[in-house]
PDB file of C-alpha atoms and ligand atoms in Angstrom:
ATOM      1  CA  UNK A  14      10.603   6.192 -40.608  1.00 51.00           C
ATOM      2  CA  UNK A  15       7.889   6.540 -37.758  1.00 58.00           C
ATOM      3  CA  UNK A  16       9.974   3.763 -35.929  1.00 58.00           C
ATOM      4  CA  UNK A  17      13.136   5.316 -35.902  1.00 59.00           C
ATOM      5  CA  UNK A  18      11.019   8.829 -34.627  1.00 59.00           C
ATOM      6  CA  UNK A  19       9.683   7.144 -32.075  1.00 62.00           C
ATOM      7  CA  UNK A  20      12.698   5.640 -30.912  1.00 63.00           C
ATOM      8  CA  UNK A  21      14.725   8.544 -30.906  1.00 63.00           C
ATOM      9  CA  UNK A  22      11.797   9.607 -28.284  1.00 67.00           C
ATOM     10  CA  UNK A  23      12.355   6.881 -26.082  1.00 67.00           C
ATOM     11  CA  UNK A  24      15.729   7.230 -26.164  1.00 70.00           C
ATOM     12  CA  UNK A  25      15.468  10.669 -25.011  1.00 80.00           C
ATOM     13  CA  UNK A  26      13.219   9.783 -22.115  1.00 83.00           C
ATOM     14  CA  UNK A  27      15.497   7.501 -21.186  1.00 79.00           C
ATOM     15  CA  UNK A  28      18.356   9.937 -19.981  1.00 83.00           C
ATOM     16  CA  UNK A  29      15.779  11.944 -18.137  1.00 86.00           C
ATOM     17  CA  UNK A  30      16.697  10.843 -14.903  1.00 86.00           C
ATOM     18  CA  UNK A  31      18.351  12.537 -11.675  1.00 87.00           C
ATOM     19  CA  UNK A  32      19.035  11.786  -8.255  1.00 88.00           C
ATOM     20  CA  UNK A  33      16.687  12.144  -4.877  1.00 84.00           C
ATOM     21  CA  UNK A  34      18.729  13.660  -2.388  1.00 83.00           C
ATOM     22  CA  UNK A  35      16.404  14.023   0.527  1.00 86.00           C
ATOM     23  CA  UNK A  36      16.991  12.818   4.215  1.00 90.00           C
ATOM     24  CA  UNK A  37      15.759   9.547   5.647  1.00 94.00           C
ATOM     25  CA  UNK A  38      12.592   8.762   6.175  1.00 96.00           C
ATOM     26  CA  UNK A  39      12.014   5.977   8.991  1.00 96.00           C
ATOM     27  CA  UNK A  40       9.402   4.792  11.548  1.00 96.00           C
ATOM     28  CA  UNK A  41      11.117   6.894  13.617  1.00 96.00           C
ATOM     29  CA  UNK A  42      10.597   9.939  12.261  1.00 96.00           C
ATOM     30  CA  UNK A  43       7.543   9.740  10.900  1.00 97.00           C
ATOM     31  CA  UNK A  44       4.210  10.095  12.536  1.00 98.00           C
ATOM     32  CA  UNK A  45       2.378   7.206  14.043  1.00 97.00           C
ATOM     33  CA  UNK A  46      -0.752   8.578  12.627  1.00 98.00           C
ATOM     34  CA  UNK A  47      -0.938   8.835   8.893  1.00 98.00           C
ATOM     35  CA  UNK A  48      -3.135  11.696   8.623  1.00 98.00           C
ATOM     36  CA  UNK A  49      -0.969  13.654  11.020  1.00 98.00           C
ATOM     37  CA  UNK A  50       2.071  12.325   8.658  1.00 98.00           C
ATOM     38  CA  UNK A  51       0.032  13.500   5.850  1.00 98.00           C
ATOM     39  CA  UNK A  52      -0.615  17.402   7.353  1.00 98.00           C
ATOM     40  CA  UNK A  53       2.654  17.665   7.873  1.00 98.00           C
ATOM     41  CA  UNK A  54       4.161  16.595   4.652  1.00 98.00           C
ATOM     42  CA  UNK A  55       1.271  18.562   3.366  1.00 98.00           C
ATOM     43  CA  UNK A  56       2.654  21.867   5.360  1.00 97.00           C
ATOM     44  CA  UNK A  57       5.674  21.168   3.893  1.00 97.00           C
ATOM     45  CA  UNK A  58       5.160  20.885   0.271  1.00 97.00           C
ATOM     46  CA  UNK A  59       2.608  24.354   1.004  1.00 96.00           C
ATOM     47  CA  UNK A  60       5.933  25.898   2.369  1.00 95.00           C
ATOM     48  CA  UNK A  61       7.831  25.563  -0.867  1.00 95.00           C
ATOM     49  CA  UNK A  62       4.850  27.393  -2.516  1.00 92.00           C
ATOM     50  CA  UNK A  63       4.056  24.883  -5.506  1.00 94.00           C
ATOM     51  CA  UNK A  64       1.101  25.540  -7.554  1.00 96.00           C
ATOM     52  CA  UNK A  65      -1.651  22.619  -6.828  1.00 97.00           C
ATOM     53  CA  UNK A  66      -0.098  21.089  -4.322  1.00 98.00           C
ATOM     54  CA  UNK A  67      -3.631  19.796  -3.440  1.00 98.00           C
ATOM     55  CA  UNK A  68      -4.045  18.209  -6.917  1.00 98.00           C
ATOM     56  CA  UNK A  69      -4.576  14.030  -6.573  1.00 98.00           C
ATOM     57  CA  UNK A  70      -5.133  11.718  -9.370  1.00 99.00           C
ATOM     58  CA  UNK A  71      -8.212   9.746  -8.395  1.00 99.00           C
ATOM     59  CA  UNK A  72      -8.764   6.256  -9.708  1.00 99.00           C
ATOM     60  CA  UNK A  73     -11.606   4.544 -10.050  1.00 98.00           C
ATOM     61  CA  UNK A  74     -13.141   1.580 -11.720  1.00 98.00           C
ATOM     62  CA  UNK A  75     -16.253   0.537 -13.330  1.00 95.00           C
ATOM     63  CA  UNK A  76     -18.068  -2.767 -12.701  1.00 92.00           C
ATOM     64  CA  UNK A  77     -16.835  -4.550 -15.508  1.00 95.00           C
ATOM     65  CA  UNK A  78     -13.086  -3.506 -13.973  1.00 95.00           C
ATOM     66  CA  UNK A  79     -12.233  -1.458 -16.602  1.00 97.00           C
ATOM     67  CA  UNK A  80      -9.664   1.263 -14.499  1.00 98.00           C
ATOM     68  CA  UNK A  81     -10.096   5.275 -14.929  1.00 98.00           C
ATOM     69  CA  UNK A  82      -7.715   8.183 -13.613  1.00 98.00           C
ATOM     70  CA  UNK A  83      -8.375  12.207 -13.480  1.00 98.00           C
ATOM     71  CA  UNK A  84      -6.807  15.105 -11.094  1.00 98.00           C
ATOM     72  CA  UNK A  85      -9.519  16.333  -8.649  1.00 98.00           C
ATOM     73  CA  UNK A  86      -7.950  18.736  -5.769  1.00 98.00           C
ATOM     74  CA  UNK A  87      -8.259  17.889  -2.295  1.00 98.00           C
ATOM     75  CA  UNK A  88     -10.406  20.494  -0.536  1.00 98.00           C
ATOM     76  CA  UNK A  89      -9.894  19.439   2.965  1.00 97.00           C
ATOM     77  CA  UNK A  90      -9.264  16.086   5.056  1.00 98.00           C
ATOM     78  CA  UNK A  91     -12.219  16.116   7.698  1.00 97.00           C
ATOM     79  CA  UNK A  92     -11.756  13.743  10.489  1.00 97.00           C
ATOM     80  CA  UNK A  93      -9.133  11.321   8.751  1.00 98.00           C
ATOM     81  CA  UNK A  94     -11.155  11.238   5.183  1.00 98.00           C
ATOM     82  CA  UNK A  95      -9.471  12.829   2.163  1.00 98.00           C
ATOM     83  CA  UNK A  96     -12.588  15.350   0.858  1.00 98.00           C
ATOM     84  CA  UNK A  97     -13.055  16.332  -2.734  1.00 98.00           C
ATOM     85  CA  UNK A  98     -15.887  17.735  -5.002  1.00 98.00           C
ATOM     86  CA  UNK A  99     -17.415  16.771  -8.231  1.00 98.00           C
ATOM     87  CA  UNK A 100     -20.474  15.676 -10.288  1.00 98.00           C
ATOM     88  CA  UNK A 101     -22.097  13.168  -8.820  1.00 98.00           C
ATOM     89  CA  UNK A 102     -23.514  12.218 -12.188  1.00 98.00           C
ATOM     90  CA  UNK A 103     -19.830  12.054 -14.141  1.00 98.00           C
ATOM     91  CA  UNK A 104     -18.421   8.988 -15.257  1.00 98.00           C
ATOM     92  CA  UNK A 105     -16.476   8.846 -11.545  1.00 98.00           C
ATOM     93  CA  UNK A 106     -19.263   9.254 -10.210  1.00 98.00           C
ATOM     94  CA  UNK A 107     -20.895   6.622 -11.758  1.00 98.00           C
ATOM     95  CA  UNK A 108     -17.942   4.780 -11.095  1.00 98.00           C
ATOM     96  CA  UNK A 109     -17.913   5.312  -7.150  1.00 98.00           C
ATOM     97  CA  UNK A 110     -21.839   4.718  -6.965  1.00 97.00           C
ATOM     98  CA  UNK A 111     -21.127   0.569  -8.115  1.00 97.00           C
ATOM     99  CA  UNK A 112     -17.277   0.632  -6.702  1.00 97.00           C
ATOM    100  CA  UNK A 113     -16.505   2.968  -3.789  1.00 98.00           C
ATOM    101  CA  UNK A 114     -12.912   1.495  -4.055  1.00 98.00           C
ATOM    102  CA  UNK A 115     -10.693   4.538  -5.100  1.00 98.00           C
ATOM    103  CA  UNK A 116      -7.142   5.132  -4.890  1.00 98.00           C
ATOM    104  CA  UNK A 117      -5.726   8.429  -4.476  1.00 99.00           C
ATOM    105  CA  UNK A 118      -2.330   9.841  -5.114  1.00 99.00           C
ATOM    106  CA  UNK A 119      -0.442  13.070  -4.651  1.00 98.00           C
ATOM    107  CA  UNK A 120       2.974  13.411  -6.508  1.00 98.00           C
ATOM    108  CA  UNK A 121       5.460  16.315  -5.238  1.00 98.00           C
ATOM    109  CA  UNK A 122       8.717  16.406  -7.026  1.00 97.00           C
ATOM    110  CA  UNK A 123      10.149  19.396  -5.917  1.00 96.00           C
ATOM    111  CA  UNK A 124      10.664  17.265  -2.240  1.00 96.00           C
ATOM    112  CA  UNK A 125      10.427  14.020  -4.277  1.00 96.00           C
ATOM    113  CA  UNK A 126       7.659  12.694  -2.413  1.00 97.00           C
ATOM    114  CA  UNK A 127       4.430  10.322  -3.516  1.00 98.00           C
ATOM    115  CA  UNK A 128       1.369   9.854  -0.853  1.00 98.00           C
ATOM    116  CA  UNK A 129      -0.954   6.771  -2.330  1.00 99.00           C
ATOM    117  CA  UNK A 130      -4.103   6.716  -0.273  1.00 99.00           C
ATOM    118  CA  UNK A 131      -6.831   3.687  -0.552  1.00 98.00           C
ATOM    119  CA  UNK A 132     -10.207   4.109   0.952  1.00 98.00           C
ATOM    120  CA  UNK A 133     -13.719   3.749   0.293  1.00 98.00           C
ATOM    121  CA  UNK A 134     -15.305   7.091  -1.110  1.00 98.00           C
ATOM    122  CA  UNK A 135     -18.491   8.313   0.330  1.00 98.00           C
ATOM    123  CA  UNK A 136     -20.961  11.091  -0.396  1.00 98.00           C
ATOM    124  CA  UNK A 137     -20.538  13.746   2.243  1.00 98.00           C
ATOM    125  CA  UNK A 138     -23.643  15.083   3.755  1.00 98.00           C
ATOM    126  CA  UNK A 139     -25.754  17.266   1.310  1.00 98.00           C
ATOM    127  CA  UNK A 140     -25.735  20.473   3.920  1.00 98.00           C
ATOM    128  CA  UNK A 141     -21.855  20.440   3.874  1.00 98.00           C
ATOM    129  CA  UNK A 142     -21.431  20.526  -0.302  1.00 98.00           C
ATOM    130  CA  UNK A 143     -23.857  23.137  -0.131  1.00 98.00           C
ATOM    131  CA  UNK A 144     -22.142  25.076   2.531  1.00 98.00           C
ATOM    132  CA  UNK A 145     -18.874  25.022   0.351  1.00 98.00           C
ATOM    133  CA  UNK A 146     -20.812  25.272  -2.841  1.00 98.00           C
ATOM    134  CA  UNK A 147     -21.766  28.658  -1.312  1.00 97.00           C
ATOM    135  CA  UNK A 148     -18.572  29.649  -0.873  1.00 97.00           C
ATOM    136  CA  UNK A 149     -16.918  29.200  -4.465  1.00 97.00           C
ATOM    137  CA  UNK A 150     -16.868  32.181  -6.685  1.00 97.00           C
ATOM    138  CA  UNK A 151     -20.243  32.661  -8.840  1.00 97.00           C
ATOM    139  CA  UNK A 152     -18.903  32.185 -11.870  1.00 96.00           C
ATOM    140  CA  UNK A 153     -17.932  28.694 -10.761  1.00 97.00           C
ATOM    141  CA  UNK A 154     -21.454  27.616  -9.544  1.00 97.00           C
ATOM    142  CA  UNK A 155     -22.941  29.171 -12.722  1.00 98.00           C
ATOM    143  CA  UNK A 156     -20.317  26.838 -14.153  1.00 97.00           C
ATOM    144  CA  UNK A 157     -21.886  23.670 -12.238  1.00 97.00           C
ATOM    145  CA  UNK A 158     -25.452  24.404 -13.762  1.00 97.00           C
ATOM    146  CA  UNK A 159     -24.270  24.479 -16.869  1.00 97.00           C
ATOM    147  CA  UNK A 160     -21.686  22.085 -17.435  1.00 96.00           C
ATOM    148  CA  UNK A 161     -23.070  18.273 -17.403  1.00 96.00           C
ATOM    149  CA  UNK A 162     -19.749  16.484 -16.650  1.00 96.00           C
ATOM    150  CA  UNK A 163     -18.740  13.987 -18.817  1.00 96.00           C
ATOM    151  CA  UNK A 164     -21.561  13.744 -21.095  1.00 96.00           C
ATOM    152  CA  UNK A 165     -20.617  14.388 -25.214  1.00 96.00           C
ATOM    153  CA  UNK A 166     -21.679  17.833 -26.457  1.00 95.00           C
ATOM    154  CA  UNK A 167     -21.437  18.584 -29.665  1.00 94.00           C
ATOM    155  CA  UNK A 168     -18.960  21.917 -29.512  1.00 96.00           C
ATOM    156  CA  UNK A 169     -18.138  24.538 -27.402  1.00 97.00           C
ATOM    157  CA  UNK A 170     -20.776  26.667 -28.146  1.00 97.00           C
ATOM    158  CA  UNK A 171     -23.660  24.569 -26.222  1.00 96.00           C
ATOM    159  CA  UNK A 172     -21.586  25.262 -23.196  1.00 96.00           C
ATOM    160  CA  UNK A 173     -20.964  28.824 -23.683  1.00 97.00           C
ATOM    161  CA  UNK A 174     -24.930  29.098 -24.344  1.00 97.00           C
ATOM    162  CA  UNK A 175     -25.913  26.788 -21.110  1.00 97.00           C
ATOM    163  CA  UNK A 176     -23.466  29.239 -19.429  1.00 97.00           C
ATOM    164  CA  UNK A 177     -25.190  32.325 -20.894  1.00 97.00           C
ATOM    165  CA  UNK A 178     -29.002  30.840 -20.079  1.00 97.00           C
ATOM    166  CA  UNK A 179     -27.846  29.782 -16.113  1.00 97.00           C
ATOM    167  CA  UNK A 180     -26.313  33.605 -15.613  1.00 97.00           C
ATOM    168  CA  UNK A 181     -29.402  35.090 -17.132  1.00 97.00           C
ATOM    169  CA  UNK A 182     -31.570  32.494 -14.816  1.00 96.00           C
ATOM    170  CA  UNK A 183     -30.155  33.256 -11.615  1.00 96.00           C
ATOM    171  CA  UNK A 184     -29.341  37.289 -12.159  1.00 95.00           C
ATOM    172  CA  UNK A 185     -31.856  38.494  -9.628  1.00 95.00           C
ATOM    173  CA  UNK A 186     -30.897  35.985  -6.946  1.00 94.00           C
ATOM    174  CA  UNK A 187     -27.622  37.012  -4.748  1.00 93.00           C
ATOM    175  CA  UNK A 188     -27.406  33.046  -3.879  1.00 95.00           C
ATOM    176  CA  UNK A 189     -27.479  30.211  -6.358  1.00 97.00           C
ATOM    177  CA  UNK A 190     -28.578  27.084  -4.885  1.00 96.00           C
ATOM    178  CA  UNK A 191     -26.185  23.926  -5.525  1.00 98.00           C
ATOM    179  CA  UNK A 192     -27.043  21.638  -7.688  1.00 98.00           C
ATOM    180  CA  UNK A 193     -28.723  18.445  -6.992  1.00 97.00           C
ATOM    181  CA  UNK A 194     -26.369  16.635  -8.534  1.00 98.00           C
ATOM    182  CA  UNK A 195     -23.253  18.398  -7.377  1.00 98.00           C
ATOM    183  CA  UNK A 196     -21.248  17.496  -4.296  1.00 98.00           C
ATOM    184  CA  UNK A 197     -18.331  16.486  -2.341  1.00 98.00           C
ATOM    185  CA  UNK A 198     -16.983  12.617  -1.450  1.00 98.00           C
ATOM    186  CA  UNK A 199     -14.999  11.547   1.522  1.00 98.00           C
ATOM    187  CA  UNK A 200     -12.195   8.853   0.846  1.00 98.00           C
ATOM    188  CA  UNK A 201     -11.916   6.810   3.854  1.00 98.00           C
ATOM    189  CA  UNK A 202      -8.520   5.693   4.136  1.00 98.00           C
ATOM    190  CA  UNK A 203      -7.519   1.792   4.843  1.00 98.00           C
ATOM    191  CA  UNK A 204      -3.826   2.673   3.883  1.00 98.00           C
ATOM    192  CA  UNK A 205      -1.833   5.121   3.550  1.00 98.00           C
ATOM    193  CA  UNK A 206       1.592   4.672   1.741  1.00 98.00           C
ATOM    194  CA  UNK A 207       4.717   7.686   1.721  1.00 98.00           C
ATOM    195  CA  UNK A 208       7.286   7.275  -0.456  1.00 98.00           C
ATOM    196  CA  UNK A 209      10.672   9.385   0.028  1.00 97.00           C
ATOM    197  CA  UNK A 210      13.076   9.449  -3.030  1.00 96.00           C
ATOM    198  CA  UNK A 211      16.534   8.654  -1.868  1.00 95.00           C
ATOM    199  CA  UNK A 212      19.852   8.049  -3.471  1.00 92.00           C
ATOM    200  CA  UNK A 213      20.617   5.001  -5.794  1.00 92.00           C
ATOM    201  CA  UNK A 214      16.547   4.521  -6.069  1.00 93.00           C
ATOM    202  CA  UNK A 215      16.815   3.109  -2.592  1.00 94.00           C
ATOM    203  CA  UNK A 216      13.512   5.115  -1.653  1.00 96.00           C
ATOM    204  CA  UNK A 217      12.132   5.102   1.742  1.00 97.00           C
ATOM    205  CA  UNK A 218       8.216   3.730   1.204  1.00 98.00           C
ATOM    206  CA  UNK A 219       6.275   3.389   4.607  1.00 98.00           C
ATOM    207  CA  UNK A 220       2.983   1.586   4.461  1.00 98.00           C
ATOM    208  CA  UNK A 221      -0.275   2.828   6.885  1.00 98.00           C
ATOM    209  CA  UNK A 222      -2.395  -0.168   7.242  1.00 98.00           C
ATOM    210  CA  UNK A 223      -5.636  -0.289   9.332  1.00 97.00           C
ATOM    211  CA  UNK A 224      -5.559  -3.830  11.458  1.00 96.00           C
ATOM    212  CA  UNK A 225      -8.472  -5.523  12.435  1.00 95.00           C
ATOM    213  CA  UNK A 226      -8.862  -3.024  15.655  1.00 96.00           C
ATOM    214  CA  UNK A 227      -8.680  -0.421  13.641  1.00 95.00           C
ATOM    215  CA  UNK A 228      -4.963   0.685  14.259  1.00 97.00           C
ATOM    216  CA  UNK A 229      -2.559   2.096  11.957  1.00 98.00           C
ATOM    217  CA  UNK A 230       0.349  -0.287  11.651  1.00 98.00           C
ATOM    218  CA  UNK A 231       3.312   0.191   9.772  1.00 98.00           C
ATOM    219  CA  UNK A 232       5.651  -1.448   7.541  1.00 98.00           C
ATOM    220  CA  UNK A 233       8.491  -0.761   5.285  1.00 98.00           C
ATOM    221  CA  UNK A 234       8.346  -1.491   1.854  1.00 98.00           C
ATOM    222  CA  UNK A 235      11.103  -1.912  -0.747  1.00 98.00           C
ATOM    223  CA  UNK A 236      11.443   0.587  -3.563  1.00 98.00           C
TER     224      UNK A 236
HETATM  225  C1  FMN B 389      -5.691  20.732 -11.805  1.00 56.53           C
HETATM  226  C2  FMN B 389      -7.028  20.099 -12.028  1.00 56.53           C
HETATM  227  C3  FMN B 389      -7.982  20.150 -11.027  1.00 56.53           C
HETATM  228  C4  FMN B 389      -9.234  19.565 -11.188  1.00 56.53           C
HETATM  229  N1  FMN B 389     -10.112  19.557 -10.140  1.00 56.53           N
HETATM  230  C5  FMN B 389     -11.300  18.935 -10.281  1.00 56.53           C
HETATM  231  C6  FMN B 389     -12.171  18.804  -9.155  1.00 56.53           C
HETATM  232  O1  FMN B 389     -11.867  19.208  -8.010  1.00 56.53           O
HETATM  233  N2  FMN B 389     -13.372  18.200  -9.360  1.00 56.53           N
HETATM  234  C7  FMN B 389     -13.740  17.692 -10.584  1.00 56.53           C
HETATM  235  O2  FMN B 389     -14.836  17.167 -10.708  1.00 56.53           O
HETATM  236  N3  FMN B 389     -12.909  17.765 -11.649  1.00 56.53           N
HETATM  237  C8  FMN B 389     -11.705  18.366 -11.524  1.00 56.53           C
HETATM  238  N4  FMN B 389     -10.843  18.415 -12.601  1.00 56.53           N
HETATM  239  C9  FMN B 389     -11.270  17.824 -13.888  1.00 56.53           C
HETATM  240  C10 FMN B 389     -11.114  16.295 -13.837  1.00 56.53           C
HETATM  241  O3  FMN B 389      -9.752  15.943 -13.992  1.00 56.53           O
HETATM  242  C11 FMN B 389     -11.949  15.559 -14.900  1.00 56.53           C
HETATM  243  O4  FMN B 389     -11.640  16.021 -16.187  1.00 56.53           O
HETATM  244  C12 FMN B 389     -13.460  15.742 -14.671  1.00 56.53           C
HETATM  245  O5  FMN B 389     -13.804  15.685 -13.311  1.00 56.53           O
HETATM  246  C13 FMN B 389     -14.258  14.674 -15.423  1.00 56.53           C
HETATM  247  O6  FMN B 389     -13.827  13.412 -14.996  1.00 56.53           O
HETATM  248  P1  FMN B 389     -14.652  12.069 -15.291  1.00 56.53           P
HETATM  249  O7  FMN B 389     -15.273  12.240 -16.670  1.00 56.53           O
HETATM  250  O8  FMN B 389     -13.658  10.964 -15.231  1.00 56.53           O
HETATM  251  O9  FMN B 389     -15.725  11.952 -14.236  1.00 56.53           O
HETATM  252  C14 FMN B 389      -9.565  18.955 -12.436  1.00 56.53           C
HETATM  253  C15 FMN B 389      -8.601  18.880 -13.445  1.00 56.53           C
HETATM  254  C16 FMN B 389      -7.359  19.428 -13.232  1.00 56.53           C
HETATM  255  C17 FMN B 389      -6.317  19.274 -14.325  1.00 56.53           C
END
């Protein structure tokens, strides 16, 4: 019986399908400069007014190669490197601290567009995640203090008391300082790929790599 259920589900995922209609995309229309590329595909998806447009699955991997993925949001791109914010003490973190490999990747549907990003992830400097830290809403610094990513608790409850015992700690101060162990990461890309969805799953993919002199080249890839 559990079979035939779960075929009946594949079955049904397997007519969920449709057609990308979007125009070309070619090394002649698209940017010789990845990041610009990225800003303006970036404008683009903004324009249509999605929710979390700046959402990215970031994957990482532990030492022993065992692979992890989790939606962070982008927060900025700062000279060419892809900035987000987290623990540093969460399992990615502890990830990124043996393997700074990561890959990124941004998936738009509603312009039927995927940006995969590979780069090393660094810590940014401490006086810039506590300049943004400083500008996030209380509630979600409180939330920093008490939350300690990743770790087991045993129910919901802990939380909402750590939560309770930070707001009580820091009522008399306007500013709450970040903590130590909170802060941002730049990805430092060494390619960049774009992937169009066309008709007949003939997508247009255009891989960014960095050459030896540190140039972008670019090459088409097949779908
Ligand atoms: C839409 C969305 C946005 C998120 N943004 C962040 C973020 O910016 N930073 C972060 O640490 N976690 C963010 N998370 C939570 C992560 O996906 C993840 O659960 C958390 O960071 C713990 O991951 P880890 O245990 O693999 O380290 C977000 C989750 C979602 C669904």
């Amino acid at each position: 019986m559990k079979i035939i259920y779960i075929m009946s589900q594949i079955k049904n995922l397997a007519d969920l399908r449709r057609e990308y209609i979007q125009p070309e995309f070619n090394k002649k229309v698209a940017h010789k400069d990845p990041i610009q590329q990225f800003e303006k595909w970036f404008e683009e998806i903004t324009k249509v007014g999605v929710e979390d447009a700046n959402a990215m699955t970031l994957a990482t991997s532990s030492p022993d190669g065992t692979p992890s993925a989790r939606i962070v949001l982008l927060k900025g791109v700062e000279e060419g490197n892809f900035v987000f914010f987290t623990n540093y003490q969460s399992d990615k973190g502890g990830d990124m601290d043996k393997n700074p490999k990561v890959c990124l990747n941004f998936y738009w549907p509603q312009l039927s567009r995927q940006v995969k990003i590979n780069g090393i992830a660094e810590r940014i400097e401490e006086s810039k995640s506590v300049v943004y830290f400083q500008s996030r809403p209380r509630e979600s610094q409180i939330g920093a203090w008490a939350s300690p990513q990743s770790a087991p608790i045993a129910d919901r409850k802990i939380l909402e008391q750590r939560f309770e015992e930070m707001t009580e700690k820091f009522k008399s101060r306007e500013n709450i300082d970040k903590p130590k162990q909170w802060g941002g990461y730049a990805v430092v890309p060494y390619s960049i790929e774009f992937w169009q969805g066309r008709p007949n799953r003939l997508h247009d993919r255009l891989l960014y790599v960095l050459d030896e002199n540190n140039h972008w080249k670019i090459q088409r890839l097949a779908p």
